[in-house]
mmCIF file of C-alpha atoms and ligand atoms in Angstrom:
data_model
loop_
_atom_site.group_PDB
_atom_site.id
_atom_site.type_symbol
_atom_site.label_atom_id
_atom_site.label_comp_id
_atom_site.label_asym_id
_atom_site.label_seq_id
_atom_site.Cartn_x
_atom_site.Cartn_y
_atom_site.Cartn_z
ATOM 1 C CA UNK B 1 108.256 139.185 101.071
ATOM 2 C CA UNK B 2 107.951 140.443 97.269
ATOM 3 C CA UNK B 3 111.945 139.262 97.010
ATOM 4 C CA UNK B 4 111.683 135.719 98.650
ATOM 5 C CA UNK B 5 109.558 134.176 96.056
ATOM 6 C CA UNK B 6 112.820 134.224 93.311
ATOM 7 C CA UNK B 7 114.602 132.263 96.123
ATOM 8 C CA UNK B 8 112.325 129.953 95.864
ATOM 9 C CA UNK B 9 111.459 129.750 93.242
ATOM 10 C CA UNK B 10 115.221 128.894 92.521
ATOM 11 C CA UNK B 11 115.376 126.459 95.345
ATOM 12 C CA UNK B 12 112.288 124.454 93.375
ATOM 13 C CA UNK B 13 113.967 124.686 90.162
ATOM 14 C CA UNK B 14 117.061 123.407 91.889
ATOM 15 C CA UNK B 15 115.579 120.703 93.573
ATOM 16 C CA UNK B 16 113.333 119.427 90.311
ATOM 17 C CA UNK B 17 116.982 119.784 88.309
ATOM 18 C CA UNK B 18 118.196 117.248 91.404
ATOM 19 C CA UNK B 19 115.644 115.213 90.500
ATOM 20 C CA UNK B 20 116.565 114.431 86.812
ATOM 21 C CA UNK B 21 119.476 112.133 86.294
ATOM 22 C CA UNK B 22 121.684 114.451 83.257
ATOM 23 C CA UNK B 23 124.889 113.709 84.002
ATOM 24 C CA UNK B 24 125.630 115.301 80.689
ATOM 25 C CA UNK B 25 125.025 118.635 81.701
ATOM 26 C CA UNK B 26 126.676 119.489 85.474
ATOM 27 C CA UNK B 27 125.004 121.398 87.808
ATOM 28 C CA UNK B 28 125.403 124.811 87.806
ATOM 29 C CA UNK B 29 126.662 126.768 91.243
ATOM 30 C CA UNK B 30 124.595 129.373 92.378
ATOM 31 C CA UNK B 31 124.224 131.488 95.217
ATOM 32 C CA UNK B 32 120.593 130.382 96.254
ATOM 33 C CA UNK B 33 121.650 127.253 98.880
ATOM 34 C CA UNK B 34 122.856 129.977 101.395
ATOM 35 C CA UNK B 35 120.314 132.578 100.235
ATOM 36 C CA UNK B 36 117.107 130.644 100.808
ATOM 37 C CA UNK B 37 117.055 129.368 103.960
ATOM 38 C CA UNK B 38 117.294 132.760 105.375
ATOM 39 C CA UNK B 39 114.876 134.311 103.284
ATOM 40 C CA UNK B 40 112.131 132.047 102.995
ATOM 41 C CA UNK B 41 110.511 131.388 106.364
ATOM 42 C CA UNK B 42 107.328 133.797 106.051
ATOM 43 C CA UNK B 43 107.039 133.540 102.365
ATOM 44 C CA UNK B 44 107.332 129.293 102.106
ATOM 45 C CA UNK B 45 103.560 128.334 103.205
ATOM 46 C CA UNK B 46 102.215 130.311 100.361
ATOM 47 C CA UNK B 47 104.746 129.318 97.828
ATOM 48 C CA UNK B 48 104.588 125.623 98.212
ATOM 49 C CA UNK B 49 101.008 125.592 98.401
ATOM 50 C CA UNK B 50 100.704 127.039 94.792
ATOM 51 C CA UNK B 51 103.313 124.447 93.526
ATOM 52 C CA UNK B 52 102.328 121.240 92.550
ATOM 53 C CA UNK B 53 102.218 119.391 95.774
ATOM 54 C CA UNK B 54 104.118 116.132 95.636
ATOM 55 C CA UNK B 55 102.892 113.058 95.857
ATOM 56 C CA UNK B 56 104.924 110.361 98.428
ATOM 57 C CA UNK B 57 104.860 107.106 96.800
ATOM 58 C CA UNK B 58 103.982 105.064 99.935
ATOM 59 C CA UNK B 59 102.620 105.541 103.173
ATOM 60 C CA UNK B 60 105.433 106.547 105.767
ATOM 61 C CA UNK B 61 105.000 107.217 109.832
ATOM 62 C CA UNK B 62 107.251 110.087 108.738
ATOM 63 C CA UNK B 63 105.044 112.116 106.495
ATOM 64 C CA UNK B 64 103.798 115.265 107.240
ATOM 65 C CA UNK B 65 99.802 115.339 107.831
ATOM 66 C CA UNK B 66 99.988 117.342 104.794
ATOM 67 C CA UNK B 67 101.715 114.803 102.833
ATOM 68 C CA UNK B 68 99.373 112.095 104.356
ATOM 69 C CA UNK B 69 96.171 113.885 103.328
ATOM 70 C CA UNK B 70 97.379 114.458 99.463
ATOM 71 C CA UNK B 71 98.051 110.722 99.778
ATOM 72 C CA UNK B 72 95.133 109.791 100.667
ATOM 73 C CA UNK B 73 93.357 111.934 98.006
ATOM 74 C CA UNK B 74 95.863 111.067 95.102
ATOM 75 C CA UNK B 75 96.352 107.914 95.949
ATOM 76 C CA UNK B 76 94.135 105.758 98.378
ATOM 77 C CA UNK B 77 90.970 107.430 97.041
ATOM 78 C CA UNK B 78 90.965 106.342 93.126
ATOM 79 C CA UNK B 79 92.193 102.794 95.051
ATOM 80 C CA UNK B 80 89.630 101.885 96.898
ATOM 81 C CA UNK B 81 86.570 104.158 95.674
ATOM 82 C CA UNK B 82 86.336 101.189 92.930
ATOM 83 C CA UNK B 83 87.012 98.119 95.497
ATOM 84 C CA UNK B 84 83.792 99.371 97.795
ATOM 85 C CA UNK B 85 82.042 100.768 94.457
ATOM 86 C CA UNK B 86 82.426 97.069 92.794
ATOM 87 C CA UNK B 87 80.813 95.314 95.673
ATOM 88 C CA UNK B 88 77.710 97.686 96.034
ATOM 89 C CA UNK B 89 77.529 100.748 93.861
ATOM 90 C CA UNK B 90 74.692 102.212 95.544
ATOM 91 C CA UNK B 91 75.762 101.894 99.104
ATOM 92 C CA UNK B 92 79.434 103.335 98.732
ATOM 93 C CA UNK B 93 78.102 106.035 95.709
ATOM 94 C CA UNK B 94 79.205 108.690 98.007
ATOM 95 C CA UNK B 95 82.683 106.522 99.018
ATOM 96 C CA UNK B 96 84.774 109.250 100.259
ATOM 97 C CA UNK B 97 87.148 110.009 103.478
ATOM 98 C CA UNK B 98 83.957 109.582 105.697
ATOM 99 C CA UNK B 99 83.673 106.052 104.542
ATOM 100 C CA UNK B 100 86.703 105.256 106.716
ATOM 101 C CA UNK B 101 87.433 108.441 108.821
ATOM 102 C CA UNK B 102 83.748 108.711 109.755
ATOM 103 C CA UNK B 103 82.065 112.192 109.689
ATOM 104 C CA UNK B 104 84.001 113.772 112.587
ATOM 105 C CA UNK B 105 87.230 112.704 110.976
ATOM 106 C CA UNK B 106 88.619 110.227 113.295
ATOM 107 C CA UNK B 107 91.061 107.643 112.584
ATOM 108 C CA UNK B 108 89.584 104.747 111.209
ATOM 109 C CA UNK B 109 90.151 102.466 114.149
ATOM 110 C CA UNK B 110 88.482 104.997 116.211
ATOM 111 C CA UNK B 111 85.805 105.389 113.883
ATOM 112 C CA UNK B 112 84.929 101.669 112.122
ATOM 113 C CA UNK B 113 83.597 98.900 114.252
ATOM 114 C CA UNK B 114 85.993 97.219 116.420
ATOM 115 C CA UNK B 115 86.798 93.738 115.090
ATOM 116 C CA UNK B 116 87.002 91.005 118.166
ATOM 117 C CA UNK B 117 90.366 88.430 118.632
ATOM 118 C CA UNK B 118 89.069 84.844 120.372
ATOM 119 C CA UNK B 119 91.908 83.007 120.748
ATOM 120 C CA UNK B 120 93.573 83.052 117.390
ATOM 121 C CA UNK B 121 90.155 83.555 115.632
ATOM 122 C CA UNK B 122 88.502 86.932 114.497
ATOM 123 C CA UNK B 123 84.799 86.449 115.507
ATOM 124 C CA UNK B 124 83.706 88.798 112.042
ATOM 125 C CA UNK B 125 84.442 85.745 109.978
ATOM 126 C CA UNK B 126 81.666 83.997 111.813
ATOM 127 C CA UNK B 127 79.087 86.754 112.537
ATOM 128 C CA UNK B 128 79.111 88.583 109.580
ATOM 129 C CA UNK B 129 81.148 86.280 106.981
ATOM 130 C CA UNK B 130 80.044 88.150 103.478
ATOM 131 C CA UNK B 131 81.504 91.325 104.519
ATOM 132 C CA UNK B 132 84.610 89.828 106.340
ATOM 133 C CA UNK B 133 85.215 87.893 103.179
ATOM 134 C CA UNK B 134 84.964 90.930 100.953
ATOM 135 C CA UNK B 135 87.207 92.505 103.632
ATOM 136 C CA UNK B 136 89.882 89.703 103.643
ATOM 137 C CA UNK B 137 89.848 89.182 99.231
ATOM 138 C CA UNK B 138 89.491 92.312 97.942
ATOM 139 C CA UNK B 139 89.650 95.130 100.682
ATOM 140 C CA UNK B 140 92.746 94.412 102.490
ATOM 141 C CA UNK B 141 94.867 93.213 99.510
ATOM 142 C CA UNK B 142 93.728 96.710 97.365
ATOM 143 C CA UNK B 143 94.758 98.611 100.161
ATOM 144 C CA UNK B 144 97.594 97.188 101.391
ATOM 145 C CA UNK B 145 99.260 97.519 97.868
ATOM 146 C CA UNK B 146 97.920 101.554 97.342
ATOM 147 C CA UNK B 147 99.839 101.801 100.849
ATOM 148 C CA UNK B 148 102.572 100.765 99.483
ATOM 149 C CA UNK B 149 102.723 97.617 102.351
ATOM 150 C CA UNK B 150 103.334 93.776 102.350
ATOM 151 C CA UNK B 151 99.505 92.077 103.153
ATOM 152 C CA UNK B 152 99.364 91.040 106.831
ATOM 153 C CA UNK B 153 100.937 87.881 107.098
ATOM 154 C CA UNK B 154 100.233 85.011 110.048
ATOM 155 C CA UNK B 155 103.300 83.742 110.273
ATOM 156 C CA UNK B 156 105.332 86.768 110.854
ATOM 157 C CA UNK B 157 102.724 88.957 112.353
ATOM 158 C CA UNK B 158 104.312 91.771 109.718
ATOM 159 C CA UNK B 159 102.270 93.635 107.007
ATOM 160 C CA UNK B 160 99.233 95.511 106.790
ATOM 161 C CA UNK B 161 96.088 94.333 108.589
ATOM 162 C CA UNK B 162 92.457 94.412 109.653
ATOM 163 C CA UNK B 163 94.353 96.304 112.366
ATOM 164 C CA UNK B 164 95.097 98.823 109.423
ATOM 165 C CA UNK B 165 91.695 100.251 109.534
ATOM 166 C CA UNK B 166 89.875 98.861 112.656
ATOM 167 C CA UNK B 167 90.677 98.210 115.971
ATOM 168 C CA UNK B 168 91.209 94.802 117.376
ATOM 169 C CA UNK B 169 89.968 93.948 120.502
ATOM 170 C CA UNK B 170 91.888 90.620 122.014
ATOM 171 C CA UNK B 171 89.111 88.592 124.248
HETATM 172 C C1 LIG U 1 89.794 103.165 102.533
HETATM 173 C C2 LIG U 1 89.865 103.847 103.796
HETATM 174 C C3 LIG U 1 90.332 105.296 103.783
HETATM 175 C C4 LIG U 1 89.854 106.332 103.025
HETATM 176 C C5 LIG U 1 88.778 106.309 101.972
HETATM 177 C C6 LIG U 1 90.578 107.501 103.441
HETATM 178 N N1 LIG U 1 91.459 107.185 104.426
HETATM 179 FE FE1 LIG U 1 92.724 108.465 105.388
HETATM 180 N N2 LIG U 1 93.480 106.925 106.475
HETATM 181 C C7 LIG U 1 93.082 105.610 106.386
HETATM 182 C C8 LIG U 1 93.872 104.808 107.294
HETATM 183 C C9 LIG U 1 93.763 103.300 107.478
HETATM 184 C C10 LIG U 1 94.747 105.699 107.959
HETATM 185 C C11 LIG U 1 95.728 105.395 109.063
HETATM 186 C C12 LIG U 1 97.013 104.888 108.477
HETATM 187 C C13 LIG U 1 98.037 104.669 109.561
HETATM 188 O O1 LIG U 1 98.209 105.560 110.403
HETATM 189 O O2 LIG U 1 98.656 103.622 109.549
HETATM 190 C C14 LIG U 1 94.487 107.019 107.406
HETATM 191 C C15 LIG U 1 95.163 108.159 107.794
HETATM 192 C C16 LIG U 1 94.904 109.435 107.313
HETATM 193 C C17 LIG U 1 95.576 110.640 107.744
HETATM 194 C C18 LIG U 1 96.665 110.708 108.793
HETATM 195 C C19 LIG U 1 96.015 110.856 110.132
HETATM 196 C C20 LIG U 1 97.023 111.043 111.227
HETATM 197 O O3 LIG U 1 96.573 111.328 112.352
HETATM 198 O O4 LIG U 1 98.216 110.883 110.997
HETATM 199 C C21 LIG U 1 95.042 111.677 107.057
HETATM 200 C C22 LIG U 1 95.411 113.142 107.176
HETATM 201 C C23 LIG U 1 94.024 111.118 106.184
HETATM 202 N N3 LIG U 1 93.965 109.750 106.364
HETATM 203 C C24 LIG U 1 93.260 111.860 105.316
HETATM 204 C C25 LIG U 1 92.313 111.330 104.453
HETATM 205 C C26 LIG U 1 91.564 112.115 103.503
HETATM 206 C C27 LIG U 1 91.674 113.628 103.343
HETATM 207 C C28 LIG U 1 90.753 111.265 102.819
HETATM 208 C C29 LIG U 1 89.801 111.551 101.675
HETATM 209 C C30 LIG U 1 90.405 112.238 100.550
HETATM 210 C C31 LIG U 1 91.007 109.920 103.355
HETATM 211 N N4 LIG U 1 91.954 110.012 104.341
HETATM 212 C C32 LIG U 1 90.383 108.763 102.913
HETATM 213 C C33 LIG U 1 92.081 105.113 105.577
HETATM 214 C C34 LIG U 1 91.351 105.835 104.662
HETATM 215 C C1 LIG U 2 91.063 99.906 104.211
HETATM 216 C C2 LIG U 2 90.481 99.832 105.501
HETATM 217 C C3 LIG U 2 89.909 98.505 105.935
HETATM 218 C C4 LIG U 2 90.553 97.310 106.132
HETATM 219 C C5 LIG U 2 92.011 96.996 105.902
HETATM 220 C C6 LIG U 2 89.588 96.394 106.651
HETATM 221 N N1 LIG U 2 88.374 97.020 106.745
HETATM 222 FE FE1 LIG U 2 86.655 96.210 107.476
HETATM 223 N N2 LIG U 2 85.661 97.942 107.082
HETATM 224 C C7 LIG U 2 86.217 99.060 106.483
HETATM 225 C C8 LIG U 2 85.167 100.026 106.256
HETATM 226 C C9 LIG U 2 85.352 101.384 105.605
HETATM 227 C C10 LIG U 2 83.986 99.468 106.758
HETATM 228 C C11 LIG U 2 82.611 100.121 106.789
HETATM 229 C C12 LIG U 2 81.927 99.839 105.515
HETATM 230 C C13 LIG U 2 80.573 100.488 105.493
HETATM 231 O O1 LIG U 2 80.389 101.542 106.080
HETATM 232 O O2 LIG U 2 79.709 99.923 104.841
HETATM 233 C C14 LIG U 2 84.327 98.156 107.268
HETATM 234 C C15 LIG U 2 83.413 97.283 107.823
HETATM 235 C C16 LIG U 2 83.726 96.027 108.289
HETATM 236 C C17 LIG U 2 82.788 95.115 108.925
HETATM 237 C C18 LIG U 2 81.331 95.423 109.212
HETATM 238 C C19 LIG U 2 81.259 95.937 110.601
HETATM 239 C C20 LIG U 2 79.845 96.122 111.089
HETATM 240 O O3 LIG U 2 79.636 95.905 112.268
HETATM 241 O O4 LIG U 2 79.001 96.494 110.263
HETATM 242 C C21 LIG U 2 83.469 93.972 109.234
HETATM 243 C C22 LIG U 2 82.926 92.741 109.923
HETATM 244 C C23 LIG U 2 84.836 94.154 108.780
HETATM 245 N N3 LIG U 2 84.941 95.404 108.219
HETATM 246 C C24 LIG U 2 85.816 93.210 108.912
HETATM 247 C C25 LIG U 2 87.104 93.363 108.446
HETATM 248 C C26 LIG U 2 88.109 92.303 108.486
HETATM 249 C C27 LIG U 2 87.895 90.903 109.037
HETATM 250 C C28 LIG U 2 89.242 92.835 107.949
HETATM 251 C C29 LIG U 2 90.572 92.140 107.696
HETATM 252 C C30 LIG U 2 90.475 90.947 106.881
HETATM 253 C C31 LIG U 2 88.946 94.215 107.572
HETATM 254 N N4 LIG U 2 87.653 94.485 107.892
HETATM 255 C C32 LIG U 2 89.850 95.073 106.985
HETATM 256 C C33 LIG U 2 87.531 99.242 106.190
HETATM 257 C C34 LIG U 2 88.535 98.299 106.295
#
């Protein structure tokens, strides 16, 4: 255990060196690609939690829950906190992961209200219009772009919806 942490330690550094585009001064070989794999297993958990976690710069299907948590904390958080905050500061004071993930955690379409399809018409716009509006101008834009997504778009079903964050029932 006490030895592993150099190998990673020089895997990081490695890596972060990767990352930076010297061409000036060439990489220099080392022994730690063959060395860490085998020695980090029981010491990795530990060591990458106390290294700056990274930050994915969209939302991916492929992340790690991991990754998608710090996302949401580093990213969708100081995004939207201000979009719900600007429309009633008192009501979303507390904004947090509840707002949309509900106490128990859930995913937000299990959690939020399920939005209603009649026909080719979502029935919020005509029940409860201020807050589908506020939905439609300011919430889904904000979030689609902290995603990292294209705004849902009619005409070729793509991008990031209502759907997004509630679930759609089709009557
Ligand atoms: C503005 C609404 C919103 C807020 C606030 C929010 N989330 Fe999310 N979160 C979502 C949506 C929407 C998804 C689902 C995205 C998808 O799967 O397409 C999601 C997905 C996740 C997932 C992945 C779940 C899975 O099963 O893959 C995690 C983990 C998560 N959120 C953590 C958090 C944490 C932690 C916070 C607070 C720091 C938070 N979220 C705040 C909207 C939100
Ligand atoms: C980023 C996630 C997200 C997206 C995208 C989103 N909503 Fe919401 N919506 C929420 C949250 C969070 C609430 C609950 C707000 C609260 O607790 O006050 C909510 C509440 C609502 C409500 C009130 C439900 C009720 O019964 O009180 C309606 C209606 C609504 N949304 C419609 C829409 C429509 C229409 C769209 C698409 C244009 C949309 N939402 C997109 C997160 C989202």
């Amino acid at each position: 255990m006490r030895f592993t942490i150099p190998f990673v330690a020089a895997a990081l550094a490695l890596s972060v060196a990767a990352c930076k585009k010297e061409p000036t001064t060439p990489p220099q070989p080392t022994a730690a690609p063959t060395a860490a794999p085998t020695a980090a297993p029981t010491a990795e958990p530990t060591a990458s939690a106390s290294a700056a976690p990274e930050v994915p710069t969209a939302w991916s299907d492929e992340l790690t829950k991991e990754q998608k948590g710090t996302f949401m904390k580093k990213v969708i958080m100081p995004a939207m906190a201000p979009v719900f905050q600007a429309a009633d500061a008192k009501k979303y004071a507390a904004f947090g992961c509840k707002t949309c993930h509900g106490p128990e955690f859930k995913d937000p379409d299990e959690f939020l209200p399920a939005l209603t399809m009649k026909g080719d018409k979502m029935t919020a716009f005509a029940d409860k219009p201020d807050v589908s509006k506020f939905m439609m101008d300011k919430v889904l834009p904000e979030m689609a772009k902290a995603m990292g997504m294209q705004p849902y778009d009619p005409a070729t079903k793509k991008g990031f919806g209502c759907g997004g964050c509630h679930k759609i029932d089709m009557k």
